[in-house]
mmCIF file of C-alpha atoms and ligand atoms in Angstrom:
data_model
loop_
_atom_site.group_PDB
_atom_site.id
_atom_site.type_symbol
_atom_site.label_atom_id
_atom_site.label_comp_id
_atom_site.label_asym_id
_atom_site.label_seq_id
_atom_site.Cartn_x
_atom_site.Cartn_y
_atom_site.Cartn_z
ATOM 1 C CA MET N 174 -18.771 28.219 -57.953
ATOM 2 C CA ASN N 175 -15.227 28.919 -57.750
ATOM 3 C CA ILE N 176 -13.572 26.071 -59.836
ATOM 4 C CA PRO N 177 -10.033 25.575 -58.294
ATOM 5 C CA ASP N 178 -6.699 24.836 -61.003
ATOM 6 C CA ILE N 179 -6.105 21.549 -59.921
ATOM 7 C CA LYS N 180 -2.735 20.798 -58.773
ATOM 8 C CA THR N 181 -2.810 18.958 -55.467
ATOM 9 C CA ILE N 182 -5.225 15.473 -55.393
ATOM 10 C CA THR N 183 -5.450 13.672 -52.046
ATOM 11 C CA VAL N 184 -6.224 10.185 -52.423
ATOM 12 C CA ALA N 185 -8.558 8.472 -49.652
ATOM 13 C CA GLY N 186 -8.221 4.649 -49.454
ATOM 14 C CA ALA N 187 -4.022 2.830 -50.245
ATOM 15 C CA GLY N 188 -6.010 -0.245 -51.652
ATOM 16 C CA THR N 189 -5.948 -2.101 -54.863
ATOM 17 C CA MET N 190 -8.352 1.272 -57.033
ATOM 18 C CA GLY N 191 -6.289 4.301 -54.739
ATOM 19 C CA ALA N 192 -3.405 3.318 -54.411
ATOM 20 C CA LEU N 193 -3.164 3.062 -58.488
ATOM 21 C CA ILE N 194 -4.998 6.569 -58.981
ATOM 22 C CA ALA N 195 -2.330 8.237 -56.852
ATOM 23 C CA GLN N 196 0.275 6.394 -58.777
ATOM 24 C CA THR N 197 -1.240 7.491 -62.074
ATOM 25 C CA PHE N 198 -1.745 11.340 -61.030
ATOM 26 C CA ALA N 199 1.711 11.066 -59.594
ATOM 27 C CA ALA N 200 3.411 9.674 -62.986
ATOM 28 C CA CYS N 201 1.563 13.130 -64.885
ATOM 29 C CA GLY N 202 2.860 15.747 -62.183
ATOM 30 C CA TYR N 203 0.585 16.461 -59.772
ATOM 31 C CA GLU N 204 1.529 16.522 -55.944
ATOM 32 C CA VAL N 205 -0.376 13.905 -54.777
ATOM 33 C CA PHE N 206 -1.035 12.320 -50.871
ATOM 34 C CA LEU N 207 -2.345 8.408 -50.319
ATOM 35 C CA TRP N 208 -4.661 8.501 -46.901
ATOM 36 C CA ASN N 209 -5.524 5.247 -45.603
ATOM 37 C CA ARG N 210 -6.440 4.773 -41.806
ATOM 38 C CA SER N 211 -4.426 1.820 -41.184
ATOM 39 C CA GLN N 212 0.119 1.617 -41.163
ATOM 40 C CA SER N 213 -0.720 -1.754 -42.847
ATOM 41 C CA GLY N 214 -2.946 -0.276 -45.475
ATOM 42 C CA LEU N 215 -0.150 2.301 -46.393
ATOM 43 C CA GLU N 216 2.192 -0.832 -46.564
ATOM 44 C CA ARG N 217 -0.147 -2.705 -48.876
ATOM 45 C CA GLY N 218 -0.854 0.604 -50.850
ATOM 46 C CA ARG N 219 3.009 0.385 -51.362
ATOM 47 C CA ALA N 220 3.405 -2.620 -52.161
ATOM 48 C CA ILE N 221 0.987 -2.038 -55.006
ATOM 49 C CA MET N 222 2.215 1.001 -56.696
ATOM 50 C CA ASP N 223 5.768 -1.120 -56.205
ATOM 51 C CA GLU N 224 4.345 -4.011 -57.983
ATOM 52 C CA ASN N 225 3.055 -1.802 -60.532
ATOM 53 C CA LEU N 226 5.888 0.166 -61.338
ATOM 54 C CA SER N 227 7.151 -1.673 -64.442
ATOM 55 C CA SER N 228 3.790 -0.822 -66.400
ATOM 56 C CA ILE N 229 4.624 3.267 -66.263
ATOM 57 C CA PRO N 230 6.567 4.071 -68.995
ATOM 58 C CA HIS N 231 10.081 4.516 -67.796
ATOM 59 C CA GLU N 232 10.394 7.931 -68.203
ATOM 60 C CA ARG N 233 7.196 8.511 -65.691
ATOM 61 C CA GLN N 234 8.317 5.889 -63.298
ATOM 62 C CA SER N 235 10.397 8.443 -61.193
ATOM 63 C CA ALA N 236 7.470 10.897 -61.297
ATOM 64 C CA ALA N 237 5.600 8.433 -60.378
ATOM 65 C CA ALA N 238 7.455 7.089 -57.365
ATOM 66 C CA ARG N 239 6.573 10.673 -55.870
ATOM 67 C CA VAL N 240 3.063 9.405 -53.782
ATOM 68 C CA LEU N 241 2.945 11.242 -50.388
ATOM 69 C CA LEU N 242 1.710 7.699 -48.143
ATOM 70 C CA THR N 243 0.119 9.265 -44.866
ATOM 71 C CA MET N 244 -2.185 8.252 -42.275
ATOM 72 C CA ASP N 245 -2.426 12.437 -40.722
ATOM 73 C CA GLN N 246 -5.653 13.771 -42.344
ATOM 74 C CA ASN N 247 -3.772 17.023 -42.514
ATOM 75 C CA CYS N 248 -3.521 15.891 -46.234
ATOM 76 C CA PHE N 249 -6.815 16.606 -47.346
ATOM 77 C CA ARG N 250 -6.669 20.343 -45.680
ATOM 78 C CA GLY N 251 -4.708 21.470 -48.717
ATOM 79 C CA ALA N 252 -6.097 19.375 -51.085
ATOM 80 C CA ASP N 253 -7.285 21.361 -54.645
ATOM 81 C CA LEU N 254 -9.582 17.869 -55.153
ATOM 82 C CA VAL N 255 -10.082 14.722 -53.150
ATOM 83 C CA ILE N 256 -10.710 11.269 -54.747
ATOM 84 C CA GLU N 257 -12.303 8.637 -51.645
ATOM 85 C CA SER N 258 -11.553 4.992 -53.247
ATOM 86 C CA ILE N 259 -12.387 3.713 -49.402
ATOM 87 C CA ALA N 260 -14.787 0.384 -48.583
ATOM 88 C CA GLU N 261 -17.744 -0.289 -50.549
ATOM 89 C CA ASN N 262 -20.145 0.830 -47.801
ATOM 90 C CA LEU N 263 -22.544 3.613 -47.607
ATOM 91 C CA GLU N 264 -22.383 3.676 -43.892
ATOM 92 C CA VAL N 265 -18.527 4.181 -44.506
ATOM 93 C CA LYS N 266 -18.578 6.753 -46.994
ATOM 94 C CA HIS N 267 -20.776 9.085 -45.251
ATOM 95 C CA ALA N 268 -19.182 8.843 -42.401
ATOM 96 C CA PHE N 269 -15.929 9.250 -43.963
ATOM 97 C CA TYR N 270 -17.239 12.650 -45.663
ATOM 98 C CA ARG N 271 -18.526 13.914 -42.355
ATOM 99 C CA GLN N 272 -15.111 13.535 -41.036
ATOM 100 C CA ILE N 273 -13.031 15.079 -43.683
ATOM 101 C CA GLU N 274 -15.308 17.895 -44.823
ATOM 102 C CA PRO N 275 -14.354 20.169 -42.501
ATOM 103 C CA LEU N 276 -10.753 20.178 -42.814
ATOM 104 C CA LEU N 277 -11.020 21.077 -46.973
ATOM 105 C CA LYS N 278 -10.660 24.409 -48.516
ATOM 106 C CA GLU N 279 -13.880 25.631 -49.676
ATOM 107 C CA THR N 280 -13.122 24.949 -53.263
ATOM 108 C CA CYS N 281 -11.694 21.629 -52.964
ATOM 109 C CA LEU N 282 -13.798 19.395 -55.411
ATOM 110 C CA ILE N 283 -14.837 15.733 -53.726
ATOM 111 C CA ALA N 284 -15.174 12.994 -56.185
ATOM 112 C CA THR N 285 -15.768 8.952 -55.361
ATOM 113 C CA ASN N 286 -14.655 6.520 -57.012
ATOM 114 C CA THR N 287 -17.844 4.223 -55.621
ATOM 115 C CA SER N 288 -18.738 1.359 -58.702
ATOM 116 C CA GLY N 289 -22.151 2.076 -57.995
ATOM 117 C CA LEU N 290 -23.210 3.534 -55.060
ATOM 118 C CA SER N 291 -25.872 6.085 -55.599
ATOM 119 C CA ILE N 292 -23.953 9.256 -55.824
ATOM 120 C CA THR N 293 -26.815 11.889 -54.877
ATOM 121 C CA THR N 294 -27.658 9.548 -51.770
ATOM 122 C CA LEU N 295 -23.358 9.524 -50.790
ATOM 123 C CA SER N 296 -23.996 13.516 -51.643
ATOM 124 C CA ARG N 297 -26.338 13.773 -48.378
ATOM 125 C CA ALA N 298 -23.376 13.647 -46.177
ATOM 126 C CA PHE N 299 -22.133 16.731 -47.439
ATOM 127 C CA ALA N 300 -22.919 20.303 -45.979
ATOM 128 C CA ALA N 301 -22.235 21.255 -49.984
ATOM 129 C CA PRO N 302 -23.080 18.636 -52.558
ATOM 130 C CA GLU N 303 -22.664 20.864 -55.325
ATOM 131 C CA ARG N 304 -18.696 19.839 -55.367
ATOM 132 C CA PHE N 305 -19.145 16.488 -54.721
ATOM 133 C CA CYS N 306 -19.778 13.586 -57.912
ATOM 134 C CA GLY N 307 -18.380 10.196 -59.379
ATOM 135 C CA MET N 308 -15.588 9.511 -60.591
ATOM 136 C CA HIS N 309 -14.698 6.161 -61.616
ATOM 137 C CA TRP N 310 -11.956 4.062 -62.303
ATOM 138 C CA ILE N 311 -11.789 0.973 -64.151
ATOM 139 C CA ASN N 312 -9.206 -2.013 -62.459
ATOM 140 C CA PRO N 313 -6.331 -1.847 -63.821
ATOM 141 C CA ALA N 314 -6.566 2.075 -63.151
ATOM 142 C CA ASN N 315 -3.336 2.925 -64.520
ATOM 143 C CA LEU N 316 -3.996 1.020 -67.689
ATOM 144 C CA ILE N 317 -7.810 1.586 -68.519
ATOM 145 C CA PRO N 318 -8.518 4.597 -70.279
ATOM 146 C CA LEU N 319 -12.009 4.668 -69.492
ATOM 147 C CA ILE N 320 -13.221 7.270 -66.375
ATOM 148 C CA GLU N 321 -17.186 7.512 -65.702
ATOM 149 C CA VAL N 322 -17.926 10.670 -64.274
ATOM 150 C CA ILE N 323 -21.445 10.647 -62.839
ATOM 151 C CA SER N 324 -23.254 13.864 -61.945
ATOM 152 C CA GLY N 325 -25.764 13.130 -58.460
ATOM 153 C CA GLU N 326 -28.648 15.379 -58.187
ATOM 154 C CA GLN N 327 -26.810 18.450 -56.399
ATOM 155 C CA THR N 328 -23.526 18.187 -58.444
ATOM 156 C CA ALA N 329 -23.028 21.522 -59.887
ATOM 157 C CA PRO N 330 -21.989 21.136 -63.929
ATOM 158 C CA GLU N 331 -18.748 23.211 -63.113
ATOM 159 C CA THR N 332 -17.608 20.322 -60.888
ATOM 160 C CA SER N 333 -18.551 17.713 -63.248
ATOM 161 C CA ALA N 334 -16.938 19.405 -65.701
ATOM 162 C CA ALA N 335 -13.972 19.963 -63.783
ATOM 163 C CA VAL N 336 -13.348 15.869 -63.167
ATOM 164 C CA TYR N 337 -14.113 15.663 -66.644
ATOM 165 C CA ALA N 338 -11.383 18.143 -67.655
ATOM 166 C CA LEU N 339 -9.180 17.079 -65.364
ATOM 167 C CA SER N 340 -9.525 13.293 -66.932
ATOM 168 C CA GLU N 341 -8.547 14.315 -70.258
ATOM 169 C CA ALA N 342 -6.056 16.091 -69.132
ATOM 170 C CA LEU N 343 -4.279 12.850 -68.175
ATOM 171 C CA GLY N 344 -4.869 11.273 -70.660
ATOM 172 C CA LYS N 345 -7.819 9.285 -69.813
ATOM 173 C CA LYS N 346 -11.232 9.087 -72.169
ATOM 174 C CA PRO N 347 -13.854 10.125 -69.977
ATOM 175 C CA ILE N 348 -17.903 9.980 -70.416
ATOM 176 C CA HIS N 349 -21.072 11.693 -68.739
ATOM 177 C CA VAL N 350 -23.125 9.282 -66.891
ATOM 178 C CA LYS N 351 -26.250 10.191 -64.934
ATOM 179 C CA ASP N 352 -25.932 8.269 -61.706
ATOM 180 C CA VAL N 353 -28.521 4.824 -62.196
ATOM 181 C CA PRO N 354 -26.956 1.885 -61.190
ATOM 182 C CA GLY N 355 -24.073 0.470 -62.624
ATOM 183 C CA PHE N 356 -23.512 3.488 -64.148
ATOM 184 C CA ALA N 357 -22.834 2.689 -67.781
ATOM 185 C CA LEU N 358 -19.543 0.144 -67.494
ATOM 186 C CA ASN N 359 -21.193 -2.252 -64.836
ATOM 187 C CA ARG N 360 -24.251 -2.144 -67.010
ATOM 188 C CA LEU N 361 -23.076 -3.289 -70.190
ATOM 189 C CA GLN N 362 -20.416 -5.893 -67.921
ATOM 190 C CA PHE N 363 -22.973 -7.604 -65.968
ATOM 191 C CA ALA N 364 -24.743 -7.859 -69.161
ATOM 192 C CA VAL N 365 -22.649 -9.788 -70.639
ATOM 193 C CA LEU N 366 -21.602 -11.626 -67.719
ATOM 194 C CA ARG N 367 -24.779 -12.892 -67.065
ATOM 195 C CA GLU N 368 -25.668 -13.993 -70.847
ATOM 196 C CA ALA N 369 -21.810 -16.295 -70.316
ATOM 197 C CA LEU N 370 -22.696 -17.702 -66.931
ATOM 198 C CA HIS N 371 -26.680 -18.637 -68.508
ATOM 199 C CA MET N 372 -24.623 -20.192 -71.593
ATOM 200 C CA VAL N 373 -22.242 -22.248 -69.197
ATOM 201 C CA GLU N 374 -25.119 -23.360 -66.977
ATOM 202 C CA THR N 375 -27.297 -24.681 -70.617
ATOM 203 C CA GLY N 376 -24.256 -26.234 -71.681
ATOM 204 C CA ALA N 377 -24.360 -24.026 -74.750
ATOM 205 C CA ALA N 378 -20.328 -23.170 -74.541
ATOM 206 C CA SER N 379 -17.417 -23.933 -71.738
ATOM 207 C CA MET N 380 -16.131 -21.519 -70.108
ATOM 208 C CA GLU N 381 -12.786 -21.427 -72.026
ATOM 209 C CA ASP N 382 -15.289 -21.040 -74.943
ATOM 210 C CA VAL N 383 -17.155 -18.163 -74.256
ATOM 211 C CA ASP N 384 -14.024 -16.486 -73.188
ATOM 212 C CA ARG N 385 -12.312 -16.874 -76.095
ATOM 213 C CA ALA N 386 -15.732 -16.148 -78.474
ATOM 214 C CA MET N 387 -14.890 -12.472 -76.279
ATOM 215 C CA LYS N 388 -11.600 -12.081 -76.606
ATOM 216 C CA TYR N 389 -11.190 -13.323 -80.044
ATOM 217 C CA GLY N 390 -14.551 -11.528 -81.573
ATOM 218 C CA LEU N 391 -16.755 -9.568 -79.396
ATOM 219 C CA GLY N 392 -14.205 -7.743 -77.667
ATOM 220 C CA LEU N 393 -11.430 -7.634 -80.141
ATOM 221 C CA ARG N 394 -14.094 -5.139 -82.233
ATOM 222 C CA TYR N 395 -15.199 -3.725 -79.338
ATOM 223 C CA ALA N 396 -11.955 -1.824 -78.273
ATOM 224 C CA CYS N 397 -12.230 -0.915 -81.692
ATOM 225 C CA ILE N 398 -15.785 -0.028 -82.433
ATOM 226 C CA GLY N 399 -18.986 0.655 -79.688
ATOM 227 C CA PRO N 400 -22.136 -1.360 -80.044
ATOM 228 C CA PHE N 401 -23.815 1.496 -81.737
ATOM 229 C CA GLU N 402 -21.155 1.467 -84.532
ATOM 230 C CA THR N 403 -21.304 -2.015 -84.526
ATOM 231 C CA ALA N 404 -25.158 -1.828 -85.437
ATOM 232 C CA ASP N 405 -24.603 0.554 -87.590
ATOM 233 C CA LEU N 406 -21.793 -0.810 -89.732
ATOM 234 C CA GLY N 407 -23.625 -4.132 -89.627
ATOM 235 C CA GLY N 408 -27.192 -3.210 -90.870
ATOM 236 C CA LEU N 409 -29.997 -1.946 -88.396
ATOM 237 C CA ASP N 410 -32.042 -4.191 -90.243
ATOM 238 C CA ILE N 411 -30.418 -6.883 -89.643
ATOM 239 C CA PHE N 412 -29.815 -6.334 -85.993
ATOM 240 C CA CYS N 413 -33.646 -5.475 -85.431
ATOM 241 C CA GLY N 414 -34.751 -9.005 -86.826
ATOM 242 C CA ILE N 415 -32.514 -10.950 -84.529
ATOM 243 C CA SER N 416 -33.509 -8.992 -81.949
ATOM 244 C CA GLU N 417 -37.068 -10.052 -83.059
ATOM 245 C CA TYR N 418 -36.471 -13.783 -82.387
ATOM 246 C CA LEU N 419 -33.189 -14.006 -79.782
ATOM 247 C CA PHE N 420 -34.180 -11.416 -76.301
ATOM 248 C CA ALA N 421 -36.478 -14.017 -75.630
ATOM 249 C CA ASP N 422 -33.861 -16.744 -75.251
ATOM 250 C CA LEU N 423 -31.333 -14.446 -73.238
ATOM 251 C CA ALA N 424 -30.810 -15.134 -69.545
ATOM 252 C CA ASP N 425 -33.134 -12.512 -67.865
ATOM 253 C CA ASP N 426 -31.732 -13.871 -64.048
ATOM 254 C CA LYS N 427 -32.784 -11.242 -61.116
ATOM 255 C CA GLU N 428 -30.160 -12.606 -59.460
ATOM 256 C CA PRO N 429 -26.735 -14.121 -59.104
ATOM 257 C CA GLN N 430 -26.601 -16.941 -60.887
ATOM 258 C CA ALA N 431 -25.882 -20.551 -59.067
ATOM 259 C CA LEU N 432 -22.677 -21.024 -61.062
ATOM 260 C CA LEU N 433 -21.044 -17.554 -59.092
ATOM 261 C CA ARG N 434 -22.770 -18.596 -56.191
ATOM 262 C CA GLN N 435 -21.358 -21.940 -56.017
ATOM 263 C CA LYS N 436 -18.118 -20.904 -56.219
ATOM 264 C CA LYS N 437 -18.646 -17.488 -53.292
ATOM 265 C CA ALA N 438 -19.834 -20.384 -51.001
ATOM 266 C CA GLU N 439 -16.991 -22.952 -51.654
ATOM 267 C CA GLY N 440 -14.202 -19.459 -51.126
ATOM 268 C CA LYS N 441 -13.397 -19.797 -54.527
ATOM 269 C CA LEU N 442 -13.241 -16.213 -55.252
ATOM 270 C CA GLY N 443 -11.215 -15.469 -58.288
ATOM 271 C CA LEU N 444 -7.341 -14.649 -58.384
ATOM 272 C CA LYS N 445 -7.347 -13.216 -54.602
ATOM 273 C CA SER N 446 -8.113 -16.901 -53.568
ATOM 274 C CA GLY N 447 -5.906 -18.894 -55.727
ATOM 275 C CA ALA N 448 -8.522 -20.339 -57.490
ATOM 276 C CA GLY N 449 -12.247 -19.255 -58.783
ATOM 277 C CA PHE N 450 -13.497 -20.476 -62.205
ATOM 278 C CA PHE N 451 -10.197 -20.837 -62.900
ATOM 279 C CA ASP N 452 -6.512 -21.654 -60.572
ATOM 280 C CA TYR N 453 -4.123 -19.407 -60.180
ATOM 281 C CA SER N 454 -2.340 -20.919 -56.941
ATOM 282 C CA GLY N 455 1.533 -20.611 -57.471
ATOM 283 C CA SER N 456 2.822 -18.341 -59.464
ATOM 284 C CA ARG N 457 -0.026 -18.712 -62.092
ATOM 285 C CA GLY N 458 -1.952 -15.354 -60.504
ATOM 286 C CA ALA N 459 1.148 -12.831 -60.926
ATOM 287 C CA GLU N 460 1.731 -14.224 -64.242
ATOM 288 C CA ALA N 461 -2.462 -13.998 -65.305
ATOM 289 C CA VAL N 462 -2.465 -10.123 -63.729
ATOM 290 C CA ALA N 463 1.203 -9.316 -65.662
ATOM 291 C CA GLU N 464 0.068 -11.190 -68.754
ATOM 292 C CA ARG N 465 -3.302 -8.966 -68.770
ATOM 293 C CA ASN N 466 -1.009 -5.880 -68.288
ATOM 294 C CA ARG N 467 1.343 -6.967 -71.397
ATOM 295 C CA LYS N 468 -1.577 -7.268 -73.666
ATOM 296 C CA LEU N 469 -3.420 -3.678 -72.160
ATOM 297 C CA THR N 470 -0.107 -1.790 -72.605
ATOM 298 C CA ALA N 471 0.259 -3.300 -76.141
ATOM 299 C CA ILE N 472 -3.198 -2.744 -77.025
ATOM 300 C CA SER N 473 -3.844 0.878 -75.862
ATOM 301 C CA LYS N 474 -0.877 1.970 -77.432
ATOM 302 C CA ILE N 475 -1.952 0.939 -80.836
ATOM 303 C CA LEU N 476 -5.196 1.596 -80.088
ATOM 304 C CA PHE N 477 -5.604 5.276 -78.141
ATOM 305 C CA GLU N 478 -2.062 6.568 -78.408
ATOM 306 C CA ILE N 479 -1.997 6.290 -74.376
HETATM 307 N N1 NAD S 735 -11.507 -3.835 -57.095
HETATM 308 C C1 NAD S 735 -12.276 -2.426 -58.084
HETATM 309 O O1 NAD S 735 -12.162 -3.171 -58.948
HETATM 310 C C2 NAD S 735 -13.182 -1.493 -58.178
HETATM 311 C C3 NAD S 735 -13.523 -1.110 -59.742
HETATM 312 C C4 NAD S 735 -13.649 0.157 -59.628
HETATM 313 C C5 NAD S 735 -13.767 1.356 -58.409
HETATM 314 N N2 NAD S 735 -13.725 0.191 -57.285
HETATM 315 C C6 NAD S 735 -14.303 1.009 -55.789
HETATM 316 O O2 NAD S 735 -13.334 1.558 -55.002
HETATM 317 C C7 NAD S 735 -13.461 1.824 -54.119
HETATM 318 C C8 NAD S 735 -12.289 0.748 -53.234
HETATM 319 O O3 NAD S 735 -12.203 -0.126 -53.739
HETATM 320 P P1 NAD S 735 -10.907 -0.909 -53.848
HETATM 321 O O4 NAD S 735 -10.582 -2.336 -54.427
HETATM 322 O O5 NAD S 735 -9.333 -0.431 -53.865
HETATM 323 O O6 NAD S 735 -10.968 -1.370 -52.483
HETATM 324 P P2 NAD S 735 -9.844 -2.549 -51.224
HETATM 325 O O7 NAD S 735 -10.582 -3.125 -50.196
HETATM 326 O O8 NAD S 735 -9.007 -2.981 -52.027
HETATM 327 O O9 NAD S 735 -9.324 -0.887 -50.650
HETATM 328 C C9 NAD S 735 -10.476 -0.146 -49.655
HETATM 329 C C10 NAD S 735 -9.332 0.530 -48.455
HETATM 330 O O10 NAD S 735 -10.402 1.458 -47.631
HETATM 331 C C11 NAD S 735 -9.655 1.151 -46.495
HETATM 332 N N3 NAD S 735 -10.925 1.495 -45.855
HETATM 333 C C12 NAD S 735 -12.083 0.598 -45.248
HETATM 334 N N4 NAD S 735 -12.488 0.628 -44.489
HETATM 335 C C13 NAD S 735 -12.644 2.239 -44.139
HETATM 336 C C14 NAD S 735 -13.249 3.172 -43.096
HETATM 337 N N5 NAD S 735 -14.078 2.493 -42.302
HETATM 338 N N6 NAD S 735 -12.712 4.371 -43.153
HETATM 339 C C15 NAD S 735 -11.577 4.730 -44.188
HETATM 340 N N7 NAD S 735 -10.944 3.772 -44.981
HETATM 341 C C16 NAD S 735 -11.167 2.628 -45.217
HETATM 342 C C17 NAD S 735 -9.112 0.128 -46.518
HETATM 343 O O11 NAD S 735 -8.222 0.882 -45.404
HETATM 344 C C18 NAD S 735 -8.587 0.157 -47.779
HETATM 345 O O12 NAD S 735 -6.680 0.712 -47.888
HETATM 346 C C19 NAD S 735 -14.888 1.278 -53.589
HETATM 347 O O13 NAD S 735 -15.604 2.030 -53.922
HETATM 348 C C20 NAD S 735 -14.924 0.292 -55.028
HETATM 349 O O14 NAD S 735 -16.278 -0.352 -55.258
HETATM 350 C C21 NAD S 735 -12.962 -1.250 -57.130
#
């Protein structure tokens, strides 16, 4: 299979993720188009990039500002790689793939930033599914090093290898994952969230204290060593013994828990609605995001030298 030298990238979808993905590539010197179907979507993308500019190293800010925003689908014609980051809906993504595939160069690779839709199922809209794979970025895309590279049944090994190598070239820390629901990150994230909600619902600890347990305990350690390294350092006999008495007591809900459903029903959706588990009204929302970005930048610099 002919793999292009990736120089020109078109990101489709100028939302929360697409805008920051485009900006990350531009900051690293790639030629980047950011496509959106509407002018208002492009304006939102521009605002997301502008707000984020200060979290990009100073010397890369002028390159980062070179993203070309457009509604013109001709931007797909010259791309070596298209990254699709539009609405998380199978039919919407399929319709989009059918529209753009005829415009692409024969060598162009296509990656989706889907959070969890099956790559194999998504690939069915393509005449050339071997050129398609998952490239799952984590929010905020420019600050979190992990990228999950997911191969579907039809993905050619050369395609996922090229997307993996590109992620490394960006200074990211990619992993290969099979096309399983939630890939790796969301399987881990939701195992933790299910248990966190269970602890609050059963009164074992408050939301604040569960967050503290993660931030000052597990989370900090996990930023340095993963669960397998942790178990090795702690002793596998100890971890086996704890598993024997603890597993039966851990959350095993098969549906979203009542507390989460209740917040959703009340319209308390978190940052975007001004309240969720905590309050983000007034300037609190912007302050919470700025504080998160400041800490992520500082810790990444120390731990990963990026
Ligand atoms: N938000 C996250 O934390 C996160 C993290 C990782 C991956 N993702 C995934 O990234 C993708 C985008 O998510 P987001 O959070 O940026 O969403 P968003 O709602 O911020 O942006 C989605 C974009 O898709 C565009 N869009 C919607 N319907 C469309 C259509 N029919 N045709 C073309 N464009 C259309 C919208 O104009 C918008 O610009 C999704 O697949 C999502 O699951 C999101």
